[in-house]
Amino acid sequence: TRAVVVEWTVKERSIISSIFSNLDYEDVGPKALCRCLIVYPWTQRHFSTFGNLYDAEAIKTNANIAAHGIKVLHGLDLAVKNMDNIKEAYTKLSTLHSEKLHVDPDNFKLLVDCLTIVVAAKMGSDFKPDVQATFQKFLAAVVSALGKQYH
Amino acid sequence: MTTLSVKDKDTVKAFWAQVSGKAEEIGTDAVARMLVVYPQTKTYFSHWKDQSPNSPAVRKHGVTVMLGIGEAVAKIDDLKAGLASLSELHAFTLRVDPANFKILSHCILVVMATMFPNEFTPEVHVSLDKFLASVALALSEKYR
């Protein structure tokens, strides 16, 4: 399929830049990943070596999960820095998720939904509809790029 | 789609008791968000002249939707029977594509997160998500 280049307005770039420059990665990363593992428990299939995931409390206090949440969140920095070139920027990571990690690309949508919820909780009334729209557009572009190398 | 456990129902009822006082605000915000974040949903409201977030029509519709959610909470033990007439309305009169139930549910969850960040824990999130999916299923019952 032909690549669709994602276009960004000045306002949208500003919204994304603002969200990520104010982001507390050490807090949001773990919260987003934990929420995903709790709300969509089948996603735990990729974390069998991470230790105790028995219940919500165990997941929330698991240091391996917390560290991984921070790592995954920083994975979005690539898109923030390459907004006009997201598809190309994620070629390696897409191959990794497909060939090595064997993650069903539908799982990416679940994680970004949880990330949206966590960011919404932090921003409160500042997470206005247009901010949500921009953030979800950005995350959808990353999700699409991550799925590109699957075959 | 899984059935709601006793824990799910208790969690939903308890959370609803905490938030229902702000039902109007929640509904208005959720519908406004949906129209902005998922512009294709505006196709169902072409009869509204003003589709902006604070328009009277949007506000009124948000209230209507949340009243429906409240009704679903009260009938949580048998959503299929309890929401039968609402299902007929959506199936035969409104003819809303059921994919949109998921969209509005997501917007409701986002609003819960912004308004109740401390109460909307992952445990509440999963039960509420399951509940809204069950409501969507009950609303789709009469479609075909």
Short mmCIF file of C-alpha atoms in Angstrom, two decimals:
data_model
loop_
_atom_site.label_atom_id
_atom_site.label_comp_id
_atom_site.label_asym_id
_atom_site.label_seq_id
_atom_site.Cartn_x
_atom_site.Cartn_y
_atom_site.Cartn_z
CA THR A 1 0.00 0.00 0.00
CA ARG A 2 1.16 3.53 -0.65
CA ALA A 3 2.40 5.34 2.39
CA VAL A 4 0.18 8.12 3.62
CA VAL A 5 2.32 10.98 4.88
CA VAL A 6 0.83 12.32 8.09
CA GLU A 7 0.47 16.10 7.99
CA TRP A 8 0.79 18.17 11.14
CA THR A 9 -0.42 21.71 11.73
CA VAL A 10 1.65 24.16 13.76
CA LYS A 11 -0.86 23.79 16.58
CA GLU A 12 -0.66 20.01 16.58
CA ARG A 13 3.15 20.08 16.69
CA SER A 14 2.95 22.48 19.60
CA ILE A 15 0.51 20.24 21.48
CA ILE A 16 2.70 17.15 21.05
CA SER A 17 5.85 19.05 21.98
CA SER A 18 4.17 20.42 25.08
CA ILE A 19 2.83 17.06 26.24
CA PHE A 20 6.20 15.34 25.91
CA SER A 21 8.33 18.13 27.38
CA ASN A 22 6.09 18.10 30.46
CA LEU A 23 5.85 14.32 30.67
CA ASP A 24 6.95 12.58 33.86
CA TYR A 25 8.25 9.41 32.17
CA GLU A 26 9.05 7.66 35.45
CA ASP A 27 5.43 8.04 36.53
CA VAL A 28 3.45 7.77 33.31
CA GLY A 29 5.44 4.90 31.76
CA PRO A 30 4.85 2.42 34.58
CA LYS A 31 1.23 3.54 35.02
CA ALA A 32 0.42 3.07 31.34
CA LEU A 33 1.98 -0.37 31.08
CA CYS A 34 0.42 -1.55 34.37
CA ARG A 35 -3.00 -0.34 33.28
CA CYS A 36 -2.65 -2.22 30.00
CA LEU A 37 -1.69 -5.46 31.77
CA ILE A 38 -4.62 -5.08 34.20
CA VAL A 39 -7.31 -3.89 31.79
CA TYR A 40 -6.27 -6.25 28.96
CA PRO A 41 -4.76 -9.20 30.82
CA TRP A 42 -3.97 -11.17 27.67
CA THR A 43 -1.19 -8.66 27.01
CA GLN A 44 0.64 -10.29 29.91
CA ARG A 45 1.66 -13.03 27.49
CA HIS A 46 4.77 -11.03 26.64
CA PHE A 47 5.89 -10.69 30.22
CA SER A 48 6.14 -14.25 31.52
CA THR A 49 9.75 -13.71 32.62
CA PHE A 50 9.02 -10.48 34.47
CA GLY A 51 8.06 -12.05 37.78
CA ASN A 52 4.82 -11.90 39.74
CA LEU A 53 1.85 -10.60 37.72
CA TYR A 54 -0.70 -12.50 39.75
CA ASP A 55 -3.06 -9.62 40.48
CA ALA A 56 -3.35 -5.85 40.08
CA GLU A 57 -1.33 -5.18 43.25
CA ALA A 58 1.49 -7.47 42.11
CA ILE A 59 1.59 -5.79 38.70
CA LYS A 60 1.63 -2.31 40.21
CA THR A 61 4.54 -3.14 42.54
CA ASN A 62 6.58 -5.12 39.99
CA ALA A 63 9.90 -3.31 39.47
CA ASN A 64 10.59 -5.06 36.14
CA ILE A 65 7.26 -3.86 34.76
CA ALA A 66 7.89 -0.33 35.99
CA ALA A 67 11.30 -0.21 34.32
CA HIS A 68 9.86 -1.58 31.11
CA GLY A 69 7.05 0.97 31.16
CA ILE A 70 9.60 3.78 31.23
CA LYS A 71 11.54 2.16 28.37
CA VAL A 72 8.43 1.77 26.22
CA LEU A 73 7.34 5.36 26.83
CA HIS A 74 10.74 6.64 25.76
CA GLY A 75 10.18 4.66 22.58
CA LEU A 76 7.76 7.43 21.61
CA ASP A 77 10.56 10.03 21.68
CA LEU A 78 11.59 8.79 18.25
CA ALA A 79 8.27 9.94 16.83
CA VAL A 80 8.38 13.28 18.66
CA LYS A 81 11.78 13.94 17.04
CA ASN A 82 10.74 12.66 13.61
CA MET A 83 7.15 13.78 13.23
CA ASP A 84 7.46 14.18 9.46
CA ASN A 85 9.06 10.80 9.06
CA ILE A 86 7.48 8.50 11.61
CA LYS A 87 7.13 5.49 9.32
CA GLU A 88 10.83 5.44 8.40
CA ALA A 89 11.94 6.21 11.95
CA TYR A 90 10.26 3.05 13.29
CA THR A 91 11.49 0.56 10.69
CA LYS A 92 13.92 -1.12 13.09
CA LEU A 93 11.49 -1.16 16.03
CA SER A 94 8.74 -2.55 13.81
CA THR A 95 10.98 -5.39 12.68
CA LEU A 96 11.94 -6.03 16.30
CA HIS A 97 8.31 -6.24 17.46
CA SER A 98 7.41 -8.53 14.57
CA GLU A 99 10.39 -10.85 14.20
CA LYS A 100 11.81 -11.03 17.70
CA LEU A 101 9.07 -10.06 20.15
CA HIS A 102 6.13 -11.47 18.13
CA VAL A 103 3.69 -8.87 19.43
CA ASP A 104 0.24 -8.81 17.81
CA PRO A 105 0.01 -5.26 16.42
CA ASP A 106 -3.51 -4.95 17.83
CA ASN A 107 -1.85 -4.85 21.24
CA PHE A 108 -0.25 -1.51 20.35
CA LYS A 109 -3.73 0.03 20.21
CA LEU A 110 -4.53 -1.31 23.67
CA LEU A 111 -1.37 0.18 25.14
CA VAL A 112 -1.86 3.59 23.56
CA ASP A 113 -5.47 3.66 24.81
CA CYS A 114 -4.15 3.12 28.33
CA LEU A 115 -1.47 5.77 27.79
CA THR A 116 -4.19 8.20 26.69
CA ILE A 117 -6.14 7.48 29.89
CA VAL A 118 -3.05 7.99 32.09
CA VAL A 119 -2.11 11.27 30.39
CA ALA A 120 -5.74 12.39 30.62
CA ALA A 121 -5.71 11.71 34.36
CA LYS A 122 -2.53 13.75 34.79
CA MET A 123 -3.67 16.69 32.66
CA GLY A 124 -7.24 16.79 33.95
CA SER A 125 -9.24 19.65 32.45
CA ASP A 126 -6.20 20.63 30.31
CA PHE A 127 -6.78 17.43 28.33
CA LYS A 128 -9.27 19.19 26.14
CA PRO A 129 -10.96 17.53 23.13
CA ASP A 130 -8.50 19.03 20.62
CA VAL A 131 -5.55 17.93 22.76
CA GLN A 132 -7.01 14.42 22.93
CA ALA A 133 -7.56 14.41 19.16
CA THR A 134 -3.95 15.46 18.48
CA PHE A 135 -2.48 13.02 20.98
CA GLN A 136 -4.52 10.13 19.57
CA LYS A 137 -3.56 11.12 16.01
CA PHE A 138 0.11 11.07 17.03
CA LEU A 139 -0.19 7.69 18.77
CA ALA A 140 -2.09 6.25 15.79
CA ALA A 141 0.78 7.28 13.51
CA VAL A 142 3.25 5.47 15.77
CA VAL A 143 1.02 2.38 15.96
CA SER A 144 0.74 2.33 12.19
CA ALA A 145 4.52 2.68 11.77
CA LEU A 146 5.17 -0.13 14.26
CA GLY A 147 2.93 -2.43 12.25
CA LYS A 148 4.50 -1.65 8.89
CA GLN A 149 7.25 -4.30 8.81
CA TYR A 150 4.98 -7.19 9.75
CA HIS A 151 4.49 -9.81 7.06
CA MET B 1 -17.73 -10.87 25.36
CA THR B 2 -17.40 -11.99 28.97
CA THR B 3 -20.21 -11.69 31.50
CA LEU B 4 -19.80 -9.27 34.37
CA SER B 5 -18.52 -10.85 37.57
CA VAL B 6 -19.92 -9.98 40.98
CA LYS B 7 -16.76 -7.95 41.53
CA ASP B 8 -17.28 -6.08 38.25
CA LYS B 9 -20.88 -5.21 39.16
CA ASP B 10 -19.96 -4.09 42.69
CA THR B 11 -17.08 -2.00 41.33
CA VAL B 12 -19.28 -0.34 38.70
CA LYS B 13 -22.08 0.37 41.17
CA ALA B 14 -19.69 1.80 43.75
CA PHE B 15 -17.90 3.99 41.19
CA TRP B 16 -21.22 5.16 39.72
CA ALA B 17 -22.39 6.16 43.18
CA GLN B 18 -19.28 8.34 43.48
CA VAL B 19 -19.56 10.00 40.07
CA SER B 20 -23.27 10.12 39.22
CA GLY B 21 -23.60 13.54 40.83
CA LYS B 22 -21.55 14.85 37.88
CA ALA B 23 -23.41 12.76 35.28
CA GLU B 24 -24.44 15.79 33.20
CA GLU B 25 -20.91 17.14 33.08
CA ILE B 26 -19.50 13.73 32.22
CA GLY B 27 -22.01 13.15 29.44
CA THR B 28 -21.59 16.59 27.90
CA ASP B 29 -17.79 16.29 27.90
CA ALA B 30 -17.88 12.74 26.49
CA VAL B 31 -20.18 13.65 23.58
CA ALA B 32 -18.25 16.86 22.86
CA ARG B 33 -15.01 14.94 22.83
CA MET B 34 -16.42 12.27 20.54
CA LEU B 35 -17.48 14.84 17.94
CA VAL B 36 -14.02 16.45 17.95
CA VAL B 37 -11.79 13.38 18.23
CA TYR B 38 -13.88 11.18 15.90
CA PRO B 39 -15.35 13.62 13.35
CA GLN B 40 -17.09 10.82 11.49
CA THR B 41 -19.57 10.62 14.39
CA LYS B 42 -20.87 14.04 13.40
CA THR B 43 -22.71 12.31 10.57
CA TYR B 44 -25.37 11.27 13.08
CA PHE B 45 -26.02 14.85 14.12
CA SER B 46 -26.31 16.63 10.78
CA HIS B 47 -29.68 17.91 12.00
CA TRP B 48 -27.92 20.04 14.64
CA LYS B 49 -26.95 23.48 13.39
CA ASP B 50 -24.39 23.90 16.15
CA GLN B 51 -22.11 20.94 16.80
CA SER B 52 -19.60 22.82 18.93
CA PRO B 53 -18.70 21.36 22.35
CA ASN B 54 -20.79 23.80 24.37
CA SER B 55 -23.83 23.95 22.15
CA PRO B 56 -27.21 23.28 23.80
CA ALA B 57 -27.80 20.27 21.53
CA VAL B 58 -24.51 18.63 22.52
CA ARG B 59 -25.10 19.29 26.19
CA LYS B 60 -28.62 17.92 26.04
CA HIS B 61 -27.47 14.81 24.23
CA GLY B 62 -24.71 14.22 26.75
CA VAL B 63 -27.31 14.27 29.51
CA THR B 64 -29.52 11.85 27.59
CA VAL B 65 -26.67 9.40 27.12
CA MET B 66 -25.63 9.50 30.78
CA LEU B 67 -29.22 8.95 31.89
CA GLY B 68 -29.10 5.83 29.73
CA ILE B 69 -25.85 4.74 31.39
CA GLY B 70 -27.41 5.31 34.81
CA GLU B 71 -30.36 3.18 33.77
CA ALA B 72 -27.94 0.46 32.67
CA VAL B 73 -26.20 0.54 36.06
CA ALA B 74 -29.56 0.06 37.77
CA LYS B 75 -30.34 -2.88 35.48
CA ILE B 76 -26.84 -4.33 35.57
CA ASP B 77 -28.10 -7.80 36.45
CA ASP B 78 -30.00 -8.14 33.17
CA LEU B 79 -28.86 -5.61 30.62
CA LYS B 80 -30.41 -7.42 27.65
CA ALA B 81 -33.92 -7.21 29.12
CA GLY B 82 -33.39 -3.88 30.81
CA LEU B 83 -32.16 -2.09 27.69
CA ALA B 84 -34.52 -3.80 25.21
CA SER B 85 -36.46 -0.66 24.29
CA LEU B 86 -33.26 1.38 23.98
CA SER B 87 -31.94 -1.32 21.71
CA GLU B 88 -35.01 -1.02 19.50
CA LEU B 89 -34.53 2.73 19.38
CA HIS B 90 -30.90 2.44 18.29
CA ALA B 91 -31.60 -0.39 15.86
CA PHE B 92 -34.70 0.81 14.06
CA THR B 93 -34.85 4.57 14.52
CA LEU B 94 -31.33 5.85 15.12
CA ARG B 95 -29.51 3.07 13.24
CA VAL B 96 -26.19 3.94 14.86
CA ASP B 97 -23.41 1.69 13.61
CA PRO B 98 -22.42 -0.36 16.68
CA ALA B 99 -18.75 0.50 16.10
CA ASN B 100 -19.63 3.91 17.50
CA PHE B 101 -20.58 2.48 20.89
CA LYS B 102 -16.91 1.60 21.36
CA ILE B 103 -15.91 5.12 20.38
CA LEU B 104 -18.27 6.79 22.84
CA SER B 105 -17.28 4.31 25.57
CA HIS B 106 -13.63 5.29 25.09
CA CYS B 107 -14.56 8.97 25.39
CA ILE B 108 -16.51 8.27 28.59
CA LEU B 109 -13.45 6.51 30.05
CA VAL B 110 -11.21 9.47 29.11
CA VAL B 111 -13.60 11.86 30.85
CA MET B 112 -13.63 9.64 33.95
CA ALA B 113 -9.82 9.83 33.95
CA THR B 114 -9.74 13.61 33.67
CA MET B 115 -12.45 14.19 36.28
CA PHE B 116 -11.70 11.40 38.74
CA PRO B 117 -7.96 10.63 38.37
CA ASN B 118 -7.66 9.08 41.83
CA GLU B 119 -10.85 7.03 41.75
CA PHE B 120 -10.47 5.78 38.17
CA THR B 121 -7.89 3.15 39.09
CA PRO B 122 -6.90 0.31 36.72
CA GLU B 123 -9.26 -1.99 38.65
CA VAL B 124 -12.18 0.39 38.18
CA HIS B 125 -11.14 0.92 34.55
CA VAL B 126 -11.31 -2.77 33.66
CA SER B 127 -14.73 -3.27 35.28
CA LEU B 128 -16.14 -0.10 33.72
CA ASP B 129 -14.72 -1.04 30.31
CA LYS B 130 -16.36 -4.48 30.58
CA PHE B 131 -19.62 -2.87 31.69
CA LEU B 132 -19.71 -0.38 28.79
CA ALA B 133 -18.94 -3.24 26.38
CA SER B 134 -21.87 -5.17 27.87
CA VAL B 135 -24.12 -2.14 27.47
CA ALA B 136 -23.01 -1.84 23.83
CA LEU B 137 -23.78 -5.50 23.30
CA ALA B 138 -27.25 -5.13 24.85
CA LEU B 139 -27.89 -2.07 22.66
CA SER B 140 -26.90 -4.08 19.56
CA GLU B 141 -29.25 -6.90 20.46
CA LYS B 142 -32.13 -5.89 18.17
CA TYR B 143 -30.02 -4.86 15.19
CA ARG B 144 -30.34 -8.10 13.25
#
